[in-house]
Amino acid sequence: MSAEIGEKCAVVGLYDVGLAAARLAVPALWSLQHRGQESSGIVVSDGEMLRAHRGMGLVARVYEEKDIDALPGSIALGHNRYSTDGGSTVDHVQPVVREDMLVASAHNGNLPVTDALRDFLMEHDALISGSNDSEMMTDAIRYHMSRGASLEEAIIESFPLFTGAFSFLVMTKDKIAAVRDQFGIRPLSIGRINGGYMFASETCALNTLQAKHLRDVQPGELVIAGQDGLRSFEIATGKQKLDIFELVYFARPDSVLLGKRVNEVRRNFGFHLADEHSIKADVVIPIPDSAIPAAEGYSEKTGIPLRHGFAKNRYIHRTFIQPDQRLREMGVRLKLDIIPEVVAGKRVVIVDDSIVRATTARDLVSMLRGAGAIEVHFMVSSPPVKYPDFYGIDTPNQSKLAAAHMSIEEIRKSIGANSLHYLSYEGLIKATGLPEDVFCTSCFTGNYPIDIGVKREGIIFHV
Ligand code: 5GP
Ligand code: MG
């Protein structure tokens, strides 16, 4: 579908949570389905050995009763995948486990530069051909462990080879390690549950299991959950730079990132959007789901009533859609249908969280016009996306990003709106209530905190 660009993955870890960790891993993964819909997997340990179950598709489809029954043990690792680099075949379904079943790992993020890691593995005869970044990370750790290192020693040894974004969980038969890159680009939280511990990409998964949110794994930190409880190691000096797109689009509204409820930050985006761009209109319409809080904020601040003018089919997931030509032509209509009575004869403000390629926006405006809207004003609750992502979202290459090669006026024309307004970069930062430097803002600014290597050569800066 046109609107689809790659989403980030979800990771979950459960340590010593009672006998059936897999039974808790399933609802935790389910609550993180928004971060990845292509495949899912769980690896458990009963203290003796690791067992895995992985499959293509949504959580609801991957695990049957008999699969969960076959996963005994009180330690579990889970992953929902949405491919970034590495292709979308069954070969790369996570958690990563190798034949020796020594460790299992679950990675959220992406390593834009893997030369040093690959060279290391080659030098030590440990490179398995066809491996992606997550698999090579795992193999570096396995290599050190095969030479007698403990899990924590192996991670500390391997860490300098990992150039990129990673919220990474690794388990052995008796512990789980959680490690984050030194900028903490992807989120990772720690919870307390049933006398044991839980790690999860977002706090919404902790809430689902009624785990208590203890804190987040810090940038550059390694946390081990094992027999001695939690142990922490500062591997690298951290400098928090969470991907701000987590707040704009990815995270669930009930999650807490950097101490802020995502829903409230998005509402604030709407307040700031209203301060920056006031329009005479009759109705504010959100594009569900991610733009709902921003539209609420916009409506509240301007006094223009909010109504739901689009119904979303919540059962459309790209996993099941082989994009054949007819489906592609249906485009956004597969996902969103218009409710004409809400918009007919009205001056409409629609609010979306972002414009990437602008195909969604174009379709939405034409649906609104078709349903009789007399004016369509398009509000975007984030700044123009001008730069591709290399840290875990598979955004299209720069040439496909509307704002990288068109002015705002040109985009407005191409989507057919009466007006088009973006939240300013300053407004975006202000609305978070946090300082600019705690974020990775690369998709808006082109400032990449982690080396992206030769990929830099393909980018035009200051567009
Ligand atoms: P566009 O048609 O401009 O490429 O896509 C914009 C739409 O995609 C917006 O409605 C936004 O909510 C959504 N969007 C933004 N980032 C992502 C992403 O990483 N994955 C998916 N599936 N949708 C996204
Ligand atoms: Mg959307």
Short mmCIF file of C-alpha atoms and ligand atoms in Angstrom, two decimals:
data_model
loop_
_atom_site.label_atom_id
_atom_site.label_comp_id
_atom_site.label_asym_id
_atom_site.label_seq_id
_atom_site.Cartn_x
_atom_site.Cartn_y
_atom_site.Cartn_z
CA MET A 1 0.00 0.00 0.00
CA SER A 2 1.14 3.46 -0.76
CA ALA A 3 1.30 4.71 2.80
CA GLU A 4 3.47 1.89 3.98
CA ILE A 5 7.01 2.54 4.87
CA GLY A 6 8.85 0.15 7.11
CA GLU A 7 8.02 0.18 10.76
CA LYS A 8 10.23 -0.48 13.68
CA CYS A 9 10.35 -3.75 15.46
CA ALA A 10 9.25 -4.66 18.95
CA VAL A 11 11.25 -6.56 21.54
CA VAL A 12 10.13 -8.17 24.78
CA GLY A 13 12.09 -9.98 27.48
CA LEU A 14 10.76 -11.77 30.56
CA TYR A 15 12.98 -13.08 33.33
CA ASP A 16 11.87 -15.34 36.14
CA VAL A 17 8.19 -14.54 35.88
CA GLY A 18 6.78 -17.88 36.93
CA LEU A 19 6.56 -21.01 34.87
CA ALA A 20 4.98 -19.93 31.63
CA ALA A 21 6.89 -16.91 30.41
CA ALA A 22 5.66 -17.60 26.86
CA ARG A 23 2.09 -17.06 28.03
CA LEU A 24 3.04 -13.55 29.09
CA ALA A 25 5.21 -12.92 26.05
CA VAL A 26 2.23 -13.38 23.70
CA PRO A 27 0.05 -10.56 25.10
CA ALA A 28 3.13 -8.36 25.44
CA LEU A 29 3.96 -8.86 21.77
CA TRP A 30 0.32 -8.35 20.89
CA SER A 31 0.35 -4.94 22.57
CA LEU A 32 3.40 -4.05 20.47
CA GLN A 33 1.90 -5.23 17.18
CA HIS A 34 1.95 -1.67 15.83
CA ARG A 35 5.77 -1.83 15.72
CA GLY A 36 5.93 -4.81 13.39
CA GLN A 37 3.47 -7.01 11.59
CA GLU A 38 5.55 -9.13 9.31
CA SER A 39 6.60 -11.93 11.62
CA SER A 40 6.79 -12.83 15.29
CA GLY A 41 8.78 -15.19 17.44
CA ILE A 42 9.35 -16.30 21.01
CA VAL A 43 12.33 -18.16 22.47
CA VAL A 44 12.08 -19.57 25.99
CA SER A 45 14.37 -21.19 28.48
CA ASP A 46 13.47 -23.64 31.22
CA GLY A 47 16.96 -23.29 32.66
CA GLU A 48 18.22 -26.27 30.66
CA MET A 49 17.76 -25.37 27.04
CA LEU A 50 16.32 -22.83 24.63
CA ARG A 51 13.24 -23.55 22.54
CA ALA A 52 11.87 -21.36 19.75
CA HIS A 53 8.66 -20.80 17.91
CA ARG A 54 8.59 -18.28 15.07
CA GLY A 55 6.30 -17.61 12.16
CA MET A 56 5.21 -15.16 9.51
CA GLY A 57 2.31 -12.81 10.15
CA LEU A 58 0.51 -11.23 13.06
CA VAL A 59 0.86 -12.35 16.67
CA ALA A 60 -2.73 -13.63 16.64
CA ARG A 61 -1.83 -15.98 13.84
CA VAL A 62 1.68 -17.11 14.78
CA TYR A 63 0.90 -18.67 18.16
CA GLU A 64 -1.56 -21.46 18.69
CA GLU A 65 -2.24 -23.12 22.00
CA LYS A 66 -0.04 -26.09 21.13
CA ASP A 67 2.86 -23.79 20.23
CA ILE A 68 2.71 -22.07 23.59
CA ASP A 69 2.43 -25.42 25.38
CA ALA A 70 5.66 -26.42 23.68
CA LEU A 71 7.48 -23.40 25.16
CA PRO A 72 8.09 -24.20 28.85
CA GLY A 73 10.19 -22.04 31.15
CA SER A 74 10.21 -18.83 33.10
CA ILE A 75 12.51 -16.86 30.78
CA ALA A 76 11.33 -15.65 27.41
CA LEU A 77 12.41 -13.40 24.60
CA GLY A 78 9.97 -12.12 21.99
CA HIS A 79 10.11 -10.12 18.81
CA ASN A 80 7.75 -8.65 16.23
CA ARG A 81 9.48 -7.88 13.02
CA TYR A 82 9.05 -5.36 10.34
CA SER A 83 11.89 -5.70 7.88
CA THR A 84 14.18 -2.76 7.46
CA ASP A 85 17.33 -3.96 5.76
CA GLY A 86 17.68 -7.64 5.07
CA GLY A 87 14.56 -8.54 3.18
CA SER A 88 11.26 -9.96 4.30
CA THR A 89 11.77 -13.68 3.99
CA VAL A 90 11.19 -16.25 6.66
CA ASP A 91 14.98 -16.63 6.95
CA HIS A 92 15.34 -13.49 9.00
CA VAL A 93 12.48 -13.96 11.43
CA GLN A 94 13.57 -13.08 14.95
CA PRO A 95 14.52 -13.86 17.68
CA VAL A 96 17.80 -14.88 16.10
CA VAL A 97 18.90 -18.37 17.17
CA ARG A 98 21.66 -20.44 15.67
CA GLU A 99 21.93 -24.22 15.58
CA ASP A 100 23.94 -24.37 18.81
CA MET A 101 21.01 -22.70 20.67
CA LEU A 102 23.61 -20.97 22.83
CA VAL A 103 21.94 -17.56 22.76
CA ALA A 104 18.85 -15.97 21.29
CA SER A 105 18.55 -12.29 20.46
CA ALA A 106 15.93 -9.74 19.51
CA HIS A 107 16.91 -6.47 17.86
CA ASN A 108 15.00 -3.25 17.31
CA GLY A 109 16.96 -0.82 15.19
CA ASN A 110 19.34 -1.00 12.31
CA LEU A 111 23.09 -0.83 11.80
CA PRO A 112 23.82 1.41 8.80
CA VAL A 113 27.52 0.47 8.94
CA THR A 114 28.54 -3.16 9.38
CA ASP A 115 32.07 -3.24 7.92
CA ALA A 116 33.93 -3.65 11.21
CA LEU A 117 31.47 -6.27 12.43
CA ARG A 118 31.69 -8.22 9.20
CA ASP A 119 35.51 -7.99 9.15
CA PHE A 120 35.68 -9.22 12.72
CA LEU A 121 33.50 -12.22 11.96
CA MET A 122 35.43 -12.99 8.79
CA GLU A 123 38.74 -12.78 10.57
CA HIS A 124 37.53 -15.28 13.14
CA ASP A 125 35.89 -17.57 10.66
CA ALA A 126 32.54 -16.84 12.25
CA LEU A 127 30.71 -15.16 9.38
CA ILE A 128 27.64 -17.02 8.25
CA SER A 129 26.84 -16.03 4.70
CA GLY A 130 23.61 -14.14 4.07
CA SER A 131 23.51 -12.76 7.62
CA ASN A 132 21.84 -9.44 8.31
CA ASP A 133 22.95 -6.92 10.92
CA SER A 134 21.03 -8.51 13.81
CA GLU A 135 22.43 -11.95 13.01
CA MET A 136 25.99 -10.68 12.77
CA MET A 137 25.61 -8.95 16.15
CA THR A 138 24.47 -12.24 17.60
CA ASP A 139 27.35 -14.12 15.99
CA ALA A 140 29.91 -11.73 17.45
CA ILE A 141 28.49 -12.40 20.91
CA ARG A 142 28.40 -16.15 20.26
CA TYR A 143 32.01 -16.05 19.13
CA HIS A 144 33.17 -14.53 22.42
CA MET A 145 31.02 -16.90 24.44
CA SER A 146 32.37 -19.90 22.58
CA ARG A 147 35.82 -18.78 23.81
CA GLY A 148 34.64 -18.78 27.41
CA ALA A 149 33.28 -15.26 27.88
CA SER A 150 30.16 -14.73 29.96
CA LEU A 151 27.15 -13.15 28.25
CA GLU A 152 27.96 -9.75 29.71
CA GLU A 153 31.64 -9.99 28.78
CA ALA A 154 30.72 -11.04 25.26
CA ILE A 155 28.38 -8.07 24.83
CA ILE A 156 30.92 -5.62 26.23
CA GLU A 157 33.58 -7.03 23.86
CA SER A 158 31.29 -6.85 20.84
CA PHE A 159 29.70 -3.47 21.54
CA PRO A 160 32.36 -1.39 19.72
CA LEU A 161 31.60 -3.34 16.53
CA PHE A 162 27.96 -2.24 16.56
CA THR A 163 27.68 1.02 14.61
CA GLY A 164 24.03 1.88 14.57
CA ALA A 165 20.80 1.95 16.47
CA PHE A 166 19.93 -0.94 18.71
CA SER A 167 17.67 -1.78 21.55
CA PHE A 168 18.93 -5.31 21.81
CA LEU A 169 17.91 -8.21 24.04
CA VAL A 170 20.03 -11.34 24.31
CA MET A 171 19.17 -14.42 26.35
CA THR A 172 21.02 -17.50 27.44
CA LYS A 173 19.48 -20.39 29.30
CA ASP A 174 19.70 -18.51 32.59
CA LYS A 175 19.77 -14.75 31.92
CA ILE A 176 18.61 -11.93 29.76
CA ALA A 177 20.74 -8.98 28.72
CA ALA A 178 19.32 -5.68 27.53
CA VAL A 179 21.59 -3.20 25.80
CA ARG A 180 21.03 0.11 24.05
CA ASP A 181 23.26 2.03 21.66
CA GLN A 182 24.97 5.04 23.15
CA PHE A 183 22.30 7.43 21.83
CA GLY A 184 19.31 5.36 22.83
CA ILE A 185 17.70 5.92 19.42
CA ARG A 186 15.08 3.22 19.99
CA PRO A 187 13.17 2.97 23.26
CA LEU A 188 13.58 0.17 25.82
CA SER A 189 11.94 0.01 29.23
CA ILE A 190 12.41 -2.17 32.31
CA GLY A 191 9.56 -3.44 34.46
CA ARG A 192 9.03 -5.56 37.56
CA ILE A 193 6.54 -8.40 37.28
CA ASN A 194 5.62 -11.43 39.40
CA GLY A 195 8.86 -11.12 41.36
CA GLY A 196 10.83 -11.12 38.11
CA TYR A 197 11.76 -8.61 35.42
CA MET A 198 10.47 -7.51 32.09
CA PHE A 199 12.00 -5.57 29.20
CA ALA A 200 9.85 -4.07 26.46
CA SER A 201 10.13 -1.62 23.59
CA GLU A 202 7.30 0.46 24.99
CA THR A 203 5.64 0.86 28.34
CA CYS A 204 2.26 -0.08 26.86
CA ALA A 205 3.47 -3.70 26.99
CA LEU A 206 4.31 -3.31 30.67
CA ASN A 207 0.83 -1.96 31.31
CA THR A 208 -0.78 -4.82 29.45
CA LEU A 209 0.89 -7.28 31.82
CA GLN A 210 0.42 -4.99 34.82
CA ALA A 211 4.16 -4.82 35.29
CA LYS A 212 5.59 -1.86 37.17
CA HIS A 213 7.72 0.48 35.08
CA LEU A 214 11.04 0.73 36.95
CA ARG A 215 13.01 2.84 34.49
CA ASP A 216 14.40 2.75 30.95
CA VAL A 217 17.62 1.09 29.91
CA GLN A 218 19.98 4.05 29.52
CA PRO A 219 21.84 4.88 26.32
CA GLY A 220 25.10 2.93 26.34
CA GLU A 221 23.94 0.78 29.25
CA LEU A 222 23.87 -2.99 29.57
CA VAL A 223 21.42 -4.44 32.07
CA ILE A 224 21.56 -8.10 33.01
CA ALA A 225 18.59 -9.84 34.60
CA GLY A 226 19.90 -12.95 36.30
CA GLN A 227 20.17 -14.80 39.58
CA ASP A 228 21.48 -11.69 41.35
CA GLY A 229 18.58 -9.54 40.19
CA LEU A 230 19.40 -6.66 37.90
CA ARG A 231 23.00 -5.68 37.27
CA SER A 232 23.98 -2.63 35.28
CA PHE A 233 27.13 -1.86 33.28
CA GLU A 234 27.91 1.44 31.58
CA ILE A 235 29.55 0.25 28.38
CA ALA A 236 29.72 3.61 26.63
CA THR A 237 29.11 7.15 27.79
CA GLY A 238 25.52 7.68 26.78
CA LYS A 239 23.91 10.77 25.31
CA GLN A 240 20.16 10.40 24.97
CA LYS A 241 18.89 10.98 21.41
CA LEU A 242 15.58 9.22 21.05
CA ASP A 243 14.21 9.18 17.52
CA ILE A 244 11.63 11.95 17.63
CA PHE A 245 9.55 10.04 15.08
CA GLU A 246 8.64 7.69 17.93
CA LEU A 247 6.64 10.59 19.36
CA VAL A 248 5.33 11.75 16.00
CA TYR A 249 4.07 8.45 14.66
CA PHE A 250 5.37 5.15 15.94
CA ALA A 251 4.72 4.71 19.59
CA ARG A 252 1.34 3.86 21.01
CA PRO A 253 -0.39 6.87 22.59
CA ASP A 254 -0.57 5.20 26.02
CA SER A 255 3.21 4.62 26.15
CA VAL A 256 5.58 6.85 28.09
CA LEU A 257 8.78 7.99 26.36
CA LEU A 258 11.39 10.06 28.20
CA GLY A 259 8.86 10.54 30.97
CA LYS A 260 6.19 11.92 28.61
CA ARG A 261 2.88 10.30 27.74
CA VAL A 262 2.88 10.03 23.96
CA ASN A 263 -0.79 10.97 23.70
CA GLU A 264 -0.22 14.24 25.57
CA VAL A 265 2.79 15.18 23.46
CA ARG A 266 0.74 14.64 20.30
CA ARG A 267 -2.08 16.78 21.69
CA ASN A 268 0.53 19.44 22.30
CA PHE A 269 1.62 19.16 18.67
CA GLY A 270 -1.98 20.07 17.87
CA PHE A 271 -1.94 23.07 20.23
CA HIS A 272 1.23 24.38 18.62
CA LEU A 273 -0.11 23.73 15.14
CA ALA A 274 -3.16 25.83 16.06
CA ASP A 275 -0.93 28.63 17.38
CA GLU A 276 1.08 28.62 14.19
CA HIS A 277 -1.71 28.19 11.64
CA SER A 278 -5.18 29.43 12.27
CA ILE A 279 -7.72 28.75 9.54
CA LYS A 280 -11.40 29.53 9.18
CA ALA A 281 -13.07 26.16 8.91
CA ASP A 282 -16.16 24.22 9.97
CA VAL A 283 -14.76 20.89 11.07
CA VAL A 284 -11.47 19.24 12.09
CA ILE A 285 -10.96 15.68 10.93
CA PRO A 286 -8.17 13.40 12.15
CA ILE A 287 -6.54 10.73 10.04
CA PRO A 288 -6.79 7.71 12.29
CA ASP A 289 -5.12 6.45 14.34
CA SER A 290 -1.87 8.27 14.88
CA ALA A 291 -3.15 11.81 14.17
CA ILE A 292 -6.15 11.67 16.52
CA PRO A 293 -4.51 13.32 19.56
CA ALA A 294 -2.99 16.12 17.43
CA ALA A 295 -6.37 16.77 15.80
CA GLU A 296 -7.96 16.89 19.24
CA GLY A 297 -5.40 19.48 20.33
CA TYR A 298 -5.95 21.52 17.17
CA SER A 299 -9.71 21.44 17.62
CA GLU A 300 -9.56 22.29 21.30
CA LYS A 301 -7.30 25.28 20.73
CA THR A 302 -9.15 26.69 17.71
CA GLY A 303 -12.65 25.88 18.86
CA ILE A 304 -13.40 24.20 15.53
CA PRO A 305 -15.36 21.03 16.32
CA LEU A 306 -13.67 17.69 15.81
CA ARG A 307 -15.51 14.94 14.02
CA HIS A 308 -14.48 11.57 12.75
CA GLY A 309 -14.83 11.75 8.99
CA PHE A 310 -12.81 8.65 8.17
CA ALA A 311 -13.55 5.13 9.32
CA LYS A 312 -10.47 2.97 9.56
CA ASN A 313 -10.39 -0.68 8.73
CA ARG A 314 -8.31 -1.90 11.64
CA TYR A 315 -7.81 -5.33 10.12
CA ILE A 316 -5.69 -4.29 7.18
CA HIS A 317 -2.11 -5.29 7.65
CA ARG A 318 0.46 -5.44 4.95
CA THR A 319 1.44 -8.98 5.85
CA PHE A 320 -1.57 -10.31 4.09
CA ILE A 321 -1.67 -7.94 1.19
CA GLN A 322 0.29 -9.00 -1.81
CA PRO A 323 0.27 -5.66 -3.51
CA ASP A 324 -1.27 -6.65 -6.82
CA GLN A 325 -2.24 -3.86 -9.16
CA ARG A 326 -5.93 -3.72 -8.28
CA LEU A 327 -5.21 -3.50 -4.56
CA ARG A 328 -2.61 -0.86 -5.19
CA GLU A 329 -5.15 1.23 -7.06
CA MET A 330 -7.51 1.06 -4.13
CA GLY A 331 -4.66 2.73 -2.26
CA VAL A 332 -5.65 4.38 0.93
CA ARG A 333 -9.31 3.42 0.40
CA LEU A 334 -8.52 -0.06 1.61
CA LYS A 335 -7.58 1.37 4.95
CA LEU A 336 -9.75 4.47 5.28
CA ASP A 337 -13.28 5.13 4.08
CA ILE A 338 -14.92 8.52 4.14
CA ILE A 339 -18.17 9.36 5.91
CA PRO A 340 -19.66 11.91 3.47
CA GLU A 341 -22.20 13.47 5.84
CA VAL A 342 -19.38 14.71 8.08
CA VAL A 343 -17.69 16.71 5.34
CA ALA A 344 -20.26 17.57 2.65
CA GLY A 345 -20.63 21.33 2.17
CA LYS A 346 -17.98 22.03 4.83
CA ARG A 347 -14.65 23.79 5.04
CA VAL A 348 -12.53 20.96 6.35
CA VAL A 349 -9.23 20.89 8.23
CA ILE A 350 -7.65 17.46 8.14
CA VAL A 351 -4.80 16.60 10.44
CA ASP A 352 -2.24 13.90 9.72
CA ASP A 353 0.93 13.13 11.66
CA SER A 354 3.32 13.22 8.72
CA ILE A 355 3.70 13.42 4.97
CA VAL A 356 6.29 11.08 3.58
CA ARG A 357 5.70 10.41 -0.12
CA ALA A 358 2.46 12.45 -0.13
CA THR A 359 0.46 9.69 -1.79
CA THR A 360 -1.78 9.28 1.27
CA ALA A 361 -2.41 13.01 1.45
CA ARG A 362 -3.31 13.16 -2.24
CA ASP A 363 -5.80 10.31 -1.91
CA LEU A 364 -7.35 11.79 1.22
CA VAL A 365 -7.86 15.21 -0.32
CA SER A 366 -9.48 13.69 -3.39
CA MET A 367 -11.79 11.57 -1.22
CA LEU A 368 -12.83 14.67 0.71
CA ARG A 369 -13.55 16.60 -2.46
CA GLY A 370 -15.46 13.64 -3.86
CA ALA A 371 -17.60 13.64 -0.74
CA GLY A 372 -18.46 17.30 -1.19
CA ALA A 373 -16.01 19.18 1.05
CA ILE A 374 -15.85 22.77 -0.21
CA GLU A 375 -12.38 23.58 1.15
CA VAL A 376 -9.66 21.22 2.32
CA HIS A 377 -6.89 22.52 4.56
CA PHE A 378 -4.20 19.97 5.30
CA MET A 379 -2.39 20.21 8.63
CA VAL A 380 0.65 18.08 9.41
CA SER A 381 1.60 17.67 13.06
CA SER A 382 5.33 17.42 12.28
CA PRO A 383 7.80 19.26 10.00
CA PRO A 384 8.60 18.23 6.41
CA VAL A 385 10.38 14.84 6.21
CA LYS A 386 13.41 15.58 4.07
CA TYR A 387 15.93 12.92 4.99
CA PRO A 388 15.79 9.13 5.01
CA ASP A 389 16.12 7.09 8.17
CA PHE A 390 18.90 4.57 8.71
CA TYR A 391 18.23 3.65 12.30
CA GLY A 392 15.32 1.30 12.11
CA ILE A 393 12.61 2.66 9.87
CA ASP A 394 12.82 1.78 6.26
CA THR A 395 11.87 5.20 4.89
CA PRO A 396 12.04 5.35 1.14
CA ASN A 397 15.15 6.79 -0.39
CA GLN A 398 15.40 10.53 -0.39
CA SER A 399 14.17 10.99 -3.95
CA LYS A 400 10.79 9.60 -2.90
CA LEU A 401 10.36 11.98 0.03
CA ALA A 402 7.98 14.69 -1.15
CA ALA A 403 9.58 17.46 0.91
CA ALA A 404 13.08 16.61 -0.32
CA HIS A 405 12.33 17.72 -3.84
CA MET A 406 9.23 19.92 -3.62
CA SER A 407 8.49 23.17 -1.86
CA ILE A 408 5.50 23.24 0.48
CA GLU A 409 3.58 25.12 -2.21
CA GLU A 410 4.44 22.44 -4.76
CA ILE A 411 3.31 19.70 -2.38
CA ARG A 412 0.08 21.61 -1.73
CA LYS A 413 -0.58 21.75 -5.45
CA SER A 414 0.27 18.12 -5.97
CA ILE A 415 -2.11 16.94 -3.25
CA GLY A 416 -4.82 19.37 -4.38
CA ALA A 417 -5.43 21.04 -1.00
CA ASN A 418 -6.56 24.65 -0.53
CA SER A 419 -3.77 25.09 1.96
CA LEU A 420 -1.05 22.95 3.51
CA HIS A 421 0.64 23.66 6.81
CA TYR A 422 3.33 21.85 8.74
CA LEU A 423 4.17 22.20 12.41
CA SER A 424 7.46 24.12 12.59
CA TYR A 425 10.57 22.38 13.86
CA GLU A 426 10.71 24.78 16.80
CA GLY A 427 7.04 24.09 17.53
CA LEU A 428 7.67 20.37 17.43
CA ILE A 429 10.50 20.55 19.94
CA LYS A 430 8.64 22.96 22.22
CA ALA A 431 5.59 20.74 22.21
CA THR A 432 7.62 17.82 23.58
CA GLY A 433 8.50 19.83 26.68
CA LEU A 434 12.06 18.50 26.37
CA PRO A 435 15.32 19.99 25.10
CA GLU A 436 16.14 19.51 21.43
CA ASP A 437 19.35 17.61 22.14
CA VAL A 438 17.60 14.59 23.70
CA PHE A 439 16.27 13.69 20.26
CA CYS A 440 17.53 12.27 17.01
CA THR A 441 15.84 14.54 14.48
CA SER A 442 17.56 13.24 11.37
CA CYS A 443 14.43 12.83 9.25
CA PHE A 444 13.71 16.55 9.61
CA THR A 445 17.21 18.03 9.92
CA GLY A 446 19.65 15.62 8.28
CA ASN A 447 21.66 15.50 11.51
CA TYR A 448 22.64 11.87 11.90
CA PRO A 449 24.13 11.24 15.35
CA ILE A 450 25.52 7.82 14.41
CA ASP A 451 27.84 7.29 11.47
CA ILE A 452 25.90 6.24 8.38
CA GLY A 453 29.04 5.54 6.36
CA VAL A 454 28.81 5.52 2.58
CA LYS A 455 25.05 6.07 2.80
CA ARG A 456 25.88 9.72 3.43
CA GLU A 457 27.10 10.04 -0.16
CA GLY A 458 23.63 9.34 -1.52
CA ILE A 459 22.03 12.21 0.39
CA ILE A 460 21.54 15.80 -0.62
CA PHE A 461 21.80 17.98 2.49
CA HIS A 462 20.07 21.29 3.10
CA VAL A 463 17.26 20.60 0.67
P1 5GP B 1 2.81 9.04 2.56
O1 5GP B 1 1.65 8.65 1.74
O2 5GP B 1 3.03 10.53 2.61
O3 5GP B 1 4.05 8.30 2.12
O4 5GP B 1 2.58 8.52 4.02
C1 5GP B 1 2.08 9.34 5.05
C2 5GP B 1 1.23 8.50 5.96
O5 5GP B 1 1.99 7.39 6.40
C3 5GP B 1 0.76 9.21 7.21
O6 5GP B 1 -0.63 8.94 7.34
C4 5GP B 1 1.51 8.58 8.35
O7 5GP B 1 0.64 8.35 9.48
C5 5GP B 1 1.96 7.28 7.80
N1 5GP B 1 3.32 6.92 8.20
C6 5GP B 1 4.34 7.70 8.58
N2 5GP B 1 5.41 6.96 8.85
C7 5GP B 1 5.06 5.67 8.62
C8 5GP B 1 5.73 4.42 8.75
O8 5GP B 1 6.90 4.35 9.07
N3 5GP B 1 4.99 3.29 8.45
C9 5GP B 1 3.70 3.35 8.04
N4 5GP B 1 3.05 2.21 7.79
N5 5GP B 1 3.06 4.50 7.91
C10 5GP B 1 3.72 5.65 8.20
MG MG B 2 -1.43 7.65 9.15
#
